[in-house]
Short mmCIF file of N, CA, C and O in Angstrom, two decimals:
data_model
loop_
_atom_site.label_atom_id
_atom_site.label_comp_id
_atom_site.label_asym_id
_atom_site.label_seq_id
_atom_site.Cartn_x
_atom_site.Cartn_y
_atom_site.Cartn_z
N MET A 1 0.65 -1.34 0.07
CA MET A 1 0.15 -0.06 0.05
C MET A 1 1.01 1.22 0.02
O MET A 1 1.97 1.19 0.95
N PRO A 2 0.50 2.23 -0.98
CA PRO A 2 1.44 3.36 -1.05
C PRO A 2 1.22 4.23 0.12
O PRO A 2 0.32 4.14 0.89
N ASP A 3 2.18 5.08 0.53
CA ASP A 3 2.17 5.91 1.57
C ASP A 3 1.20 7.02 1.16
O ASP A 3 1.54 7.97 0.40
N THR A 4 0.29 7.33 2.10
CA THR A 4 -0.59 8.29 1.77
C THR A 4 -0.61 9.39 2.86
O THR A 4 0.00 9.01 4.02
N PRO A 5 -0.97 10.50 3.05
CA PRO A 5 -1.08 11.52 4.23
C PRO A 5 -1.69 10.88 5.22
O PRO A 5 -1.32 10.89 6.41
N GLU A 6 -2.56 9.93 4.87
CA GLU A 6 -3.52 9.21 6.02
C GLU A 6 -2.60 8.20 6.67
O GLU A 6 -2.52 8.20 8.07
N ASN A 7 -1.49 7.38 5.95
CA ASN A 7 -1.01 6.52 6.60
C ASN A 7 0.12 7.14 7.21
O ASN A 7 0.80 6.69 8.36
N GLU A 8 0.85 8.05 6.66
CA GLU A 8 1.86 8.95 7.55
C GLU A 8 1.49 9.49 8.78
O GLU A 8 2.03 9.43 9.87
N THR A 9 0.23 10.15 8.82
CA THR A 9 -0.16 10.54 10.12
C THR A 9 -0.51 9.30 11.05
O THR A 9 -0.10 9.44 12.46
N ALA A 10 -0.91 8.36 10.84
CA ALA A 10 -1.02 7.14 11.73
C ALA A 10 0.28 6.78 12.10
O ALA A 10 0.45 6.50 13.35
N ALA A 11 1.35 6.60 11.30
CA ALA A 11 2.44 6.36 11.76
C ALA A 11 3.29 7.36 12.84
O ALA A 11 3.86 6.91 13.59
N ASN A 12 3.06 8.66 12.49
CA ASN A 12 3.36 9.66 13.33
C ASN A 12 2.74 9.60 14.69
O ASN A 12 3.45 10.08 15.81
N GLN A 13 1.48 9.50 14.79
CA GLN A 13 0.81 9.27 15.81
C GLN A 13 1.08 8.02 16.96
O GLN A 13 0.97 8.07 18.03
N HIS A 14 1.61 6.92 16.13
CA HIS A 14 1.82 5.60 16.92
C HIS A 14 3.29 5.17 16.32
O HIS A 14 3.38 4.29 15.58
N PRO A 15 4.29 5.85 16.78
CA PRO A 15 5.38 5.38 16.15
C PRO A 15 5.90 4.01 16.57
O PRO A 15 6.74 3.59 15.77
N GLU A 16 5.42 3.48 17.63
CA GLU A 16 5.96 2.02 17.65
C GLU A 16 5.19 1.07 16.55
O GLU A 16 5.76 0.09 16.43
N ASP A 17 4.12 1.65 15.74
CA ASP A 17 3.57 0.85 14.86
C ASP A 17 4.08 1.09 13.52
O ASP A 17 3.84 0.54 12.45
N ALA A 18 5.07 2.09 13.32
CA ALA A 18 5.87 2.47 12.19
C ALA A 18 6.46 1.31 11.49
O ALA A 18 7.17 0.47 12.41
N VAL A 19 6.38 0.87 10.39
CA VAL A 19 7.13 -0.17 9.69
C VAL A 19 7.92 0.39 8.66
O VAL A 19 7.66 1.23 7.92
N GLY A 20 9.19 -0.14 8.59
CA GLY A 20 10.16 0.21 7.53
C GLY A 20 10.75 1.42 7.97
O GLY A 20 11.19 2.03 6.82
N THR A 21 10.78 2.09 8.87
CA THR A 21 11.71 3.11 9.30
C THR A 21 12.78 2.69 10.21
O THR A 21 12.69 1.84 11.04
N ASP A 22 13.87 3.55 9.99
CA ASP A 22 14.95 3.56 10.93
C ASP A 22 14.84 3.79 12.23
O ASP A 22 15.62 3.74 13.15
N GLU A 23 13.81 5.08 12.54
CA GLU A 23 13.73 5.34 13.85
C GLU A 23 12.37 4.72 14.40
O GLU A 23 11.40 4.57 14.18
N ARG A 24 12.98 3.96 15.47
CA ARG A 24 12.02 3.20 16.38
C ARG A 24 12.01 3.78 17.68
O ARG A 24 12.94 4.05 18.28
N PHE A 25 10.66 3.76 18.07
CA PHE A 25 10.38 4.38 19.43
C PHE A 25 10.70 3.15 20.32
O PHE A 25 10.20 2.06 20.08
N ASP A 26 11.43 3.51 21.33
CA ASP A 26 11.93 2.66 22.56
C ASP A 26 11.47 3.12 23.81
O ASP A 26 12.43 3.92 24.19
N ALA A 27 10.59 2.87 24.28
CA ALA A 27 10.16 3.43 25.67
C ALA A 27 10.88 2.93 26.69
O ALA A 27 11.40 3.62 27.44
N GLY A 28 11.40 1.84 26.41
CA GLY A 28 12.44 1.55 27.46
C GLY A 28 13.61 2.21 27.62
O GLY A 28 14.13 2.57 28.77
N ASP A 29 14.28 2.75 26.76
CA ASP A 29 15.35 3.58 26.62
C ASP A 29 14.90 5.14 27.40
O ASP A 29 15.87 5.62 28.19
N GLU A 30 13.86 5.36 26.81
CA GLU A 30 13.51 6.64 27.34
C GLU A 30 13.05 6.50 28.80
O GLU A 30 13.47 7.70 29.72
N ALA A 31 12.64 5.42 29.35
CA ALA A 31 12.32 5.26 30.77
C ALA A 31 13.68 5.15 31.61
O ALA A 31 13.71 5.81 32.78
N ARG A 32 14.59 4.48 30.94
CA ARG A 32 15.83 4.38 31.69
C ARG A 32 16.57 5.82 31.93
O ARG A 32 17.22 6.20 32.92
N ASP A 33 16.50 6.66 30.75
CA ASP A 33 17.06 8.02 30.73
C ASP A 33 16.23 8.84 31.89
O ASP A 33 17.08 9.53 32.49
N ILE A 34 15.02 8.66 31.94
CA ILE A 34 14.45 9.66 32.73
C ILE A 34 14.56 9.20 34.22
O ILE A 34 14.65 9.85 35.04
N ALA A 35 14.82 7.89 34.37
CA ALA A 35 15.08 7.38 35.89
C ALA A 35 16.45 7.90 36.22
O ALA A 35 16.71 8.20 37.65
N GLU A 36 17.40 8.27 35.54
CA GLU A 36 18.67 9.06 35.90
C GLU A 36 18.44 10.49 36.02
O GLU A 36 19.57 11.05 36.71
N VAL A 37 17.44 11.04 35.77
CA VAL A 37 17.55 12.51 35.99
C VAL A 37 17.00 12.92 37.45
O VAL A 37 15.83 12.38 37.74
N PRO A 38 17.57 13.94 38.13
CA PRO A 38 17.23 14.25 39.43
C PRO A 38 15.87 14.76 39.54
O PRO A 38 15.70 15.57 38.46
N ALA A 39 14.86 14.60 40.35
CA ALA A 39 13.58 15.26 40.39
C ALA A 39 13.84 16.85 40.28
O ALA A 39 13.02 17.49 39.66
N VAL A 40 14.80 17.49 40.92
CA VAL A 40 14.95 18.80 40.96
C VAL A 40 15.20 19.32 39.48
O VAL A 40 14.56 20.49 38.99
N GLU A 41 15.74 18.57 38.76
CA GLU A 41 16.23 18.75 37.35
C GLU A 41 14.72 18.94 36.43
O GLU A 41 14.20 19.55 35.77
N LEU A 42 14.01 17.67 36.75
CA LEU A 42 12.70 17.53 36.08
C LEU A 42 11.63 18.71 36.48
O LEU A 42 11.12 19.42 35.54
N ILE A 43 11.82 18.90 37.69
CA ILE A 43 10.53 19.94 38.21
C ILE A 43 11.19 21.33 37.42
O ILE A 43 10.27 22.00 36.92
N ASN A 44 12.30 21.88 37.45
CA ASN A 44 12.73 22.82 37.00
C ASN A 44 12.44 22.82 35.37
O ASN A 44 12.19 23.95 34.90
N THR A 45 12.82 21.74 34.73
CA THR A 45 12.58 21.65 33.33
C THR A 45 11.03 21.79 32.86
O THR A 45 10.73 22.85 32.12
N VAL A 46 10.14 21.33 33.46
CA VAL A 46 8.80 21.33 33.53
C VAL A 46 8.11 22.90 33.68
O VAL A 46 7.60 23.52 33.04
N ALA A 47 8.83 23.54 34.91
CA ALA A 47 8.52 24.73 35.25
C ALA A 47 9.05 25.84 34.00
O ALA A 47 8.34 26.85 33.78
N VAL A 48 10.24 25.59 33.50
CA VAL A 48 10.56 26.53 32.61
C VAL A 48 9.81 26.45 31.27
O VAL A 48 9.56 27.27 30.51
N HIS A 49 9.39 25.26 31.02
CA HIS A 49 8.57 24.91 29.56
C HIS A 49 7.18 26.02 29.83
O HIS A 49 6.66 26.44 28.90
N LEU A 50 6.62 25.77 31.31
CA LEU A 50 5.50 26.43 31.45
C LEU A 50 5.65 27.80 31.29
O LEU A 50 4.91 28.48 30.85
N LEU A 51 6.53 28.21 32.17
CA LEU A 51 6.92 29.61 31.90
C LEU A 51 7.14 30.38 30.61
O LEU A 51 6.77 31.28 30.30
N SER A 52 8.09 29.58 29.75
CA SER A 52 8.29 29.91 28.45
C SER A 52 7.11 30.17 27.62
O SER A 52 6.63 30.93 26.96
N ALA A 53 6.01 29.00 27.68
CA ALA A 53 4.85 29.09 27.14
C ALA A 53 3.89 30.28 27.49
O ALA A 53 3.24 30.73 26.86
N ALA A 54 3.90 30.49 28.67
CA ALA A 54 3.18 31.45 29.22
C ALA A 54 3.64 32.78 28.76
O ALA A 54 2.78 33.73 28.41
N ALA A 55 4.87 33.05 28.77
CA ALA A 55 5.46 34.39 28.24
C ALA A 55 4.95 34.55 27.02
O ALA A 55 4.56 35.65 26.44
N VAL A 56 5.15 33.50 26.07
CA VAL A 56 4.69 33.85 24.59
C VAL A 56 3.16 34.05 24.54
O VAL A 56 2.61 35.00 23.80
N LYS A 57 2.19 33.36 25.30
CA LYS A 57 0.73 33.47 25.49
C LYS A 57 0.40 34.84 25.94
O LYS A 57 -0.71 35.45 25.68
N VAL A 58 1.30 35.44 26.66
CA VAL A 58 0.90 36.77 27.23
C VAL A 58 1.47 37.93 26.35
O VAL A 58 1.15 39.14 26.64
N GLY A 59 1.98 37.57 25.27
CA GLY A 59 2.55 38.47 24.39
C GLY A 59 4.09 38.96 24.39
O GLY A 59 4.46 40.06 23.97
N LEU A 60 4.91 38.07 25.04
CA LEU A 60 6.14 38.58 25.43
C LEU A 60 7.11 37.87 24.37
O LEU A 60 8.34 37.64 24.76
N ALA A 61 6.81 37.71 23.23
CA ALA A 61 7.33 36.89 22.24
C ALA A 61 7.56 37.73 21.02
O ALA A 61 7.33 39.00 20.98
N ASP A 62 8.13 37.12 19.94
CA ASP A 62 8.32 38.02 18.75
C ASP A 62 7.26 38.50 17.81
O ASP A 62 7.07 39.51 17.45
N ASP A 63 6.09 37.69 18.01
CA ASP A 63 4.92 38.05 17.26
C ASP A 63 3.73 38.24 18.33
O ASP A 63 2.89 37.19 17.98
N PRO A 64 3.61 39.14 19.04
CA PRO A 64 2.45 39.34 20.12
C PRO A 64 1.04 39.28 19.11
O PRO A 64 0.11 38.77 19.90
N GLN A 65 0.93 39.80 18.07
CA GLN A 65 -0.25 40.05 17.67
C GLN A 65 -0.75 38.43 17.23
O GLN A 65 -2.08 38.53 17.46
N GLN A 66 -0.15 37.61 16.84
CA GLN A 66 -0.37 36.29 16.41
C GLN A 66 -0.39 35.33 17.46
O GLN A 66 -1.17 34.28 17.86
N GLN A 67 0.33 35.62 18.61
CA GLN A 67 0.80 34.53 19.66
C GLN A 67 0.12 34.67 20.92
O GLN A 67 -0.17 33.80 21.79
N THR A 68 -0.43 36.02 21.17
CA THR A 68 -1.24 36.35 22.33
C THR A 68 -2.50 35.46 22.84
O THR A 68 -3.14 35.66 21.77
N ASP A 69 -2.64 34.80 23.86
CA ASP A 69 -4.00 33.99 23.96
C ASP A 69 -4.08 34.31 25.60
O ASP A 69 -3.34 33.36 26.18
N LEU A 70 -4.83 35.06 26.06
CA LEU A 70 -4.71 35.35 27.54
C LEU A 70 -5.61 34.10 28.32
O LEU A 70 -5.22 33.79 29.19
N ASP A 71 -6.40 33.55 27.53
CA ASP A 71 -7.04 32.27 28.12
C ASP A 71 -6.09 31.20 28.32
O ASP A 71 -6.09 30.45 29.36
N GLU A 72 -5.50 30.64 27.29
CA GLU A 72 -4.19 29.99 27.31
C GLU A 72 -3.23 30.26 28.45
O GLU A 72 -2.63 29.40 29.28
N ALA A 73 -2.87 31.54 28.32
CA ALA A 73 -1.93 32.12 29.38
C ALA A 73 -2.33 31.89 30.69
O ALA A 73 -1.60 31.52 31.62
N ARG A 74 -3.55 32.12 31.11
CA ARG A 74 -4.25 31.99 32.55
C ARG A 74 -3.92 30.55 32.84
O ARG A 74 -3.50 30.14 34.02
N LYS A 75 -4.06 29.66 32.01
CA LYS A 75 -4.19 28.15 32.28
C LYS A 75 -2.76 27.82 32.83
O LYS A 75 -2.35 27.15 33.78
N LEU A 76 -1.71 28.23 31.89
CA LEU A 76 -0.34 28.00 32.14
C LEU A 76 0.28 28.45 33.30
O LEU A 76 0.92 27.80 33.95
N ILE A 77 -0.02 29.73 33.41
CA ILE A 77 0.24 30.77 34.82
C ILE A 77 -0.01 29.91 36.00
O ILE A 77 0.60 29.80 37.08
N THR A 78 -1.43 29.57 36.02
CA THR A 78 -1.90 28.88 37.22
C THR A 78 -1.21 27.47 37.37
O THR A 78 -0.91 27.05 38.55
N ALA A 79 -1.07 26.64 36.41
CA ALA A 79 -0.39 25.48 36.49
C ALA A 79 1.22 25.82 36.94
O ALA A 79 1.43 25.02 37.99
N LEU A 80 1.83 26.74 36.54
CA LEU A 80 3.18 27.12 37.31
C LEU A 80 3.15 27.68 38.34
O LEU A 80 4.06 26.91 38.95
N ALA A 81 2.04 28.31 38.82
CA ALA A 81 1.94 28.74 40.13
C ALA A 81 1.82 27.64 41.08
O ALA A 81 2.68 27.49 42.17
N GLY A 82 1.05 26.62 40.91
CA GLY A 82 0.66 25.30 41.61
C GLY A 82 2.10 24.48 41.68
O GLY A 82 2.33 24.11 42.84
N LEU A 83 2.94 24.47 40.28
CA LEU A 83 3.89 23.69 40.55
C LEU A 83 4.91 24.35 41.58
O LEU A 83 5.55 23.66 42.28
N VAL A 84 5.30 25.62 41.23
CA VAL A 84 6.33 26.30 41.92
C VAL A 84 6.08 26.30 43.47
O VAL A 84 6.94 26.09 44.22
N THR A 85 4.51 26.54 43.71
CA THR A 85 4.45 26.64 45.01
C THR A 85 4.37 25.19 45.89
O THR A 85 4.96 25.10 46.91
N ALA A 86 4.09 24.24 45.22
CA ALA A 86 4.20 22.76 45.79
C ALA A 86 5.54 22.29 45.96
O ALA A 86 5.88 21.48 46.61
N ALA A 87 6.32 22.71 44.78
CA ALA A 87 7.57 22.19 44.84
C ALA A 87 8.74 22.87 45.44
O ALA A 87 9.73 22.35 45.71
N ALA A 88 8.48 24.09 45.91
CA ALA A 88 9.44 25.16 46.26
C ALA A 88 10.17 24.48 47.67
O ALA A 88 11.24 24.59 47.87
N THR A 89 9.65 23.62 48.56
CA THR A 89 10.33 23.11 49.70
C THR A 89 11.00 21.92 49.14
O THR A 89 12.18 21.86 49.90
N GLU A 90 10.59 21.49 48.15
CA GLU A 90 11.38 20.12 47.72
C GLU A 90 12.82 20.33 46.89
O GLU A 90 13.75 19.78 47.07
N ILE A 91 12.37 21.62 46.17
CA ILE A 91 13.67 21.91 45.43
C ILE A 91 14.60 23.06 45.87
O ILE A 91 15.65 23.17 45.50
N GLY A 92 14.25 23.61 47.01
CA GLY A 92 15.03 24.50 47.73
C GLY A 92 14.95 25.93 47.21
O GLY A 92 14.69 25.98 45.97
N ASP A 93 15.44 26.95 48.09
CA ASP A 93 15.15 28.34 47.52
C ASP A 93 16.10 28.55 46.43
O ASP A 93 15.81 29.45 45.73
N HIS A 94 17.29 28.01 46.34
CA HIS A 94 18.13 28.32 45.13
C HIS A 94 17.55 28.09 43.94
O HIS A 94 17.72 28.73 42.68
N HIS A 95 16.76 27.00 43.75
CA HIS A 95 15.84 26.77 42.36
C HIS A 95 14.61 27.44 42.52
O HIS A 95 14.20 27.95 41.15
N ALA A 96 14.06 27.67 43.53
CA ALA A 96 12.77 28.18 43.46
C ALA A 96 12.70 29.62 43.35
O ALA A 96 11.67 30.03 42.75
N ARG A 97 13.61 30.38 43.85
CA ARG A 97 13.59 31.66 43.77
C ARG A 97 13.63 32.27 42.20
O ARG A 97 12.63 33.15 41.85
N PRO A 98 14.19 32.00 41.43
CA PRO A 98 14.24 32.40 40.00
C PRO A 98 12.89 31.86 39.28
O PRO A 98 12.33 32.74 38.48
N LEU A 99 12.42 30.79 39.55
CA LEU A 99 11.19 30.28 39.03
C LEU A 99 9.97 31.31 39.66
O LEU A 99 8.84 31.70 38.98
N ARG A 100 10.08 31.65 40.82
CA ARG A 100 8.92 32.69 41.37
C ARG A 100 9.21 33.85 40.81
O ARG A 100 8.28 34.65 40.57
N ASP A 101 10.35 34.51 40.71
CA ASP A 101 10.47 35.61 39.77
C ASP A 101 10.12 35.63 38.40
O ASP A 101 9.39 36.47 38.04
N GLY A 102 10.28 34.39 37.72
CA GLY A 102 9.63 34.46 36.31
C GLY A 102 8.20 34.43 36.40
O GLY A 102 7.51 34.95 35.74
N LEU A 103 7.76 33.68 37.34
CA LEU A 103 6.16 33.64 37.51
C LEU A 103 5.55 35.01 38.03
O LEU A 103 4.70 35.29 37.27
N ARG A 104 6.11 35.50 38.68
CA ARG A 104 5.56 37.11 39.02
C ARG A 104 5.88 37.83 37.65
O ARG A 104 4.75 38.59 37.69
N SER A 105 6.74 37.75 36.85
CA SER A 105 7.04 38.55 35.52
C SER A 105 5.68 38.24 34.78
O SER A 105 5.07 39.11 34.20
N VAL A 106 5.31 36.96 34.59
CA VAL A 106 4.16 36.50 33.53
C VAL A 106 2.91 36.79 34.43
O VAL A 106 2.16 37.29 33.45
N GLN A 107 2.81 36.82 35.53
CA GLN A 107 1.68 37.13 36.32
C GLN A 107 1.44 38.79 36.07
O GLN A 107 0.24 39.35 35.57
N LEU A 108 2.57 39.73 36.11
CA LEU A 108 2.29 41.06 35.94
C LEU A 108 2.16 41.34 34.42
O LEU A 108 1.36 42.10 34.18
N ALA A 109 2.72 40.55 33.47
CA ALA A 109 2.54 40.85 32.23
C ALA A 109 0.94 40.50 31.62
O ALA A 109 0.34 41.36 30.80
N PHE A 110 0.57 39.68 32.25
CA PHE A 110 -0.90 39.00 32.10
C PHE A 110 -1.62 40.21 32.45
O PHE A 110 -2.66 40.67 31.78
N ARG A 111 -1.53 41.03 33.87
CA ARG A 111 -2.50 41.97 34.05
C ARG A 111 -2.21 42.93 33.30
O ARG A 111 -3.21 43.76 32.96
N GLU A 112 -1.08 43.50 33.04
CA GLU A 112 -0.99 44.42 31.99
C GLU A 112 -1.66 44.27 30.61
O GLU A 112 -2.20 45.18 29.94
N ALA A 113 -1.67 43.01 30.23
CA ALA A 113 -2.17 42.55 28.68
C ALA A 113 -3.54 42.42 28.65
O ALA A 113 -4.27 42.82 27.85
N SER A 114 -4.19 42.27 29.84
CA SER A 114 -5.69 42.26 30.08
C SER A 114 -6.58 43.47 29.95
O SER A 114 -6.07 44.35 30.79
N SER A 115 -7.31 43.27 29.11
CA SER A 115 -8.27 44.66 28.94
C SER A 115 -9.34 44.66 30.32
O SER A 115 -9.85 45.84 30.44
N ILE A 116 -9.70 43.65 30.84
CA ILE A 116 -10.39 43.68 32.13
C ILE A 116 -9.68 43.19 33.20
O ILE A 116 -9.58 41.66 33.14
N PRO A 117 -9.09 43.89 33.92
CA PRO A 117 -8.41 43.40 34.87
C PRO A 117 -8.94 42.58 36.05
O PRO A 117 -10.01 42.77 36.31
N ASP A 118 -8.33 41.53 36.52
CA ASP A 118 -8.72 40.77 37.71
C ASP A 118 -8.71 41.29 38.75
O ASP A 118 -7.90 42.19 39.08
N ALA A 119 -9.68 41.09 39.92
CA ALA A 119 -9.65 41.62 41.13
C ALA A 119 -8.24 41.24 41.83
O ALA A 119 -7.76 39.99 41.46
N PRO A 120 -7.85 42.05 42.70
CA PRO A 120 -6.56 41.45 43.33
C PRO A 120 -6.71 40.06 44.13
O PRO A 120 -7.76 39.73 44.71
N GLY A 121 -5.65 39.42 43.76
CA GLY A 121 -5.79 37.88 44.49
C GLY A 121 -6.65 36.83 43.40
O GLY A 121 -6.90 35.91 43.69
N LYS A 122 -7.26 37.62 42.41
CA LYS A 122 -8.09 36.49 41.57
C LYS A 122 -7.55 36.32 40.04
O LYS A 122 -7.94 35.78 39.20
N GLY A 123 -6.16 36.85 39.88
CA GLY A 123 -5.48 36.79 38.69
C GLY A 123 -5.10 35.26 38.63
O GLY A 123 -5.12 34.57 39.68
N PRO A 124 -4.45 35.10 37.46
CA PRO A 124 -3.90 33.65 37.08
C PRO A 124 -2.90 33.40 38.28
O PRO A 124 -1.85 33.84 38.42
N GLY A 125 -2.91 32.28 38.85
CA GLY A 125 -1.89 31.56 39.89
C GLY A 125 -2.06 32.30 41.16
O GLY A 125 -1.49 31.99 42.14
N GLU A 126 -2.81 33.35 41.32
CA GLU A 126 -2.81 34.23 42.71
C GLU A 126 -3.53 33.45 43.79
O GLU A 126 -3.18 33.71 44.98
N LYS A 127 -4.32 32.32 43.52
CA LYS A 127 -4.84 31.52 44.69
C LYS A 127 -3.57 30.64 45.32
O LYS A 127 -3.64 30.39 46.66
N TYR A 128 -2.50 30.51 44.40
CA TYR A 128 -1.35 29.80 45.10
C TYR A 128 -0.30 30.97 45.61
O TYR A 128 0.40 30.39 46.67
N THR A 129 -0.11 32.13 44.82
CA THR A 129 1.04 33.03 45.37
C THR A 129 0.55 34.24 46.15
O THR A 129 1.24 34.94 46.58
N GLY A 130 -0.72 34.34 46.17
CA GLY A 130 -1.33 35.64 46.71
C GLY A 130 -1.25 36.69 45.77
O GLY A 130 -0.76 36.63 44.43
N PRO A 131 -2.05 37.74 46.14
CA PRO A 131 -1.94 39.02 44.99
C PRO A 131 -0.74 39.38 44.47
O PRO A 131 0.20 39.34 45.34
N VAL A 132 -0.71 39.74 43.15
CA VAL A 132 0.70 40.01 42.64
C VAL A 132 0.53 41.71 42.20
O VAL A 132 -0.59 42.04 41.53
N ASN A 133 1.26 42.76 42.64
CA ASN A 133 1.44 44.06 42.42
C ASN A 133 2.47 44.41 41.80
O ASN A 133 3.50 44.08 41.88
#
């Protein structure tokens, strides 16, 4: 059967089912790799991804006209605030402080980008961090 866009999509969605490719999905290798990564590093990596995505969605990227989406930003900021707040005691102040600073920056950027401001303490993530001014 010839490769069609439909077949390519199916192979991309389930790489373990791909036939005839040199790139094979090996969950065992990935599981071993992740097992060697310290929890602090994983938490920081996830937090930085959330922070970066939130910054883009609040308009702090190259193309704010096309990339700003405050509804998505609110979700990302709230998730970041929950993660940073919950993990702060586990990862230590050395790692938590820059994450808190970044979180505060995107919370303030959200407030600035919003045409209808949230009440103090009701902005994204503020149920975890308290009001951001």
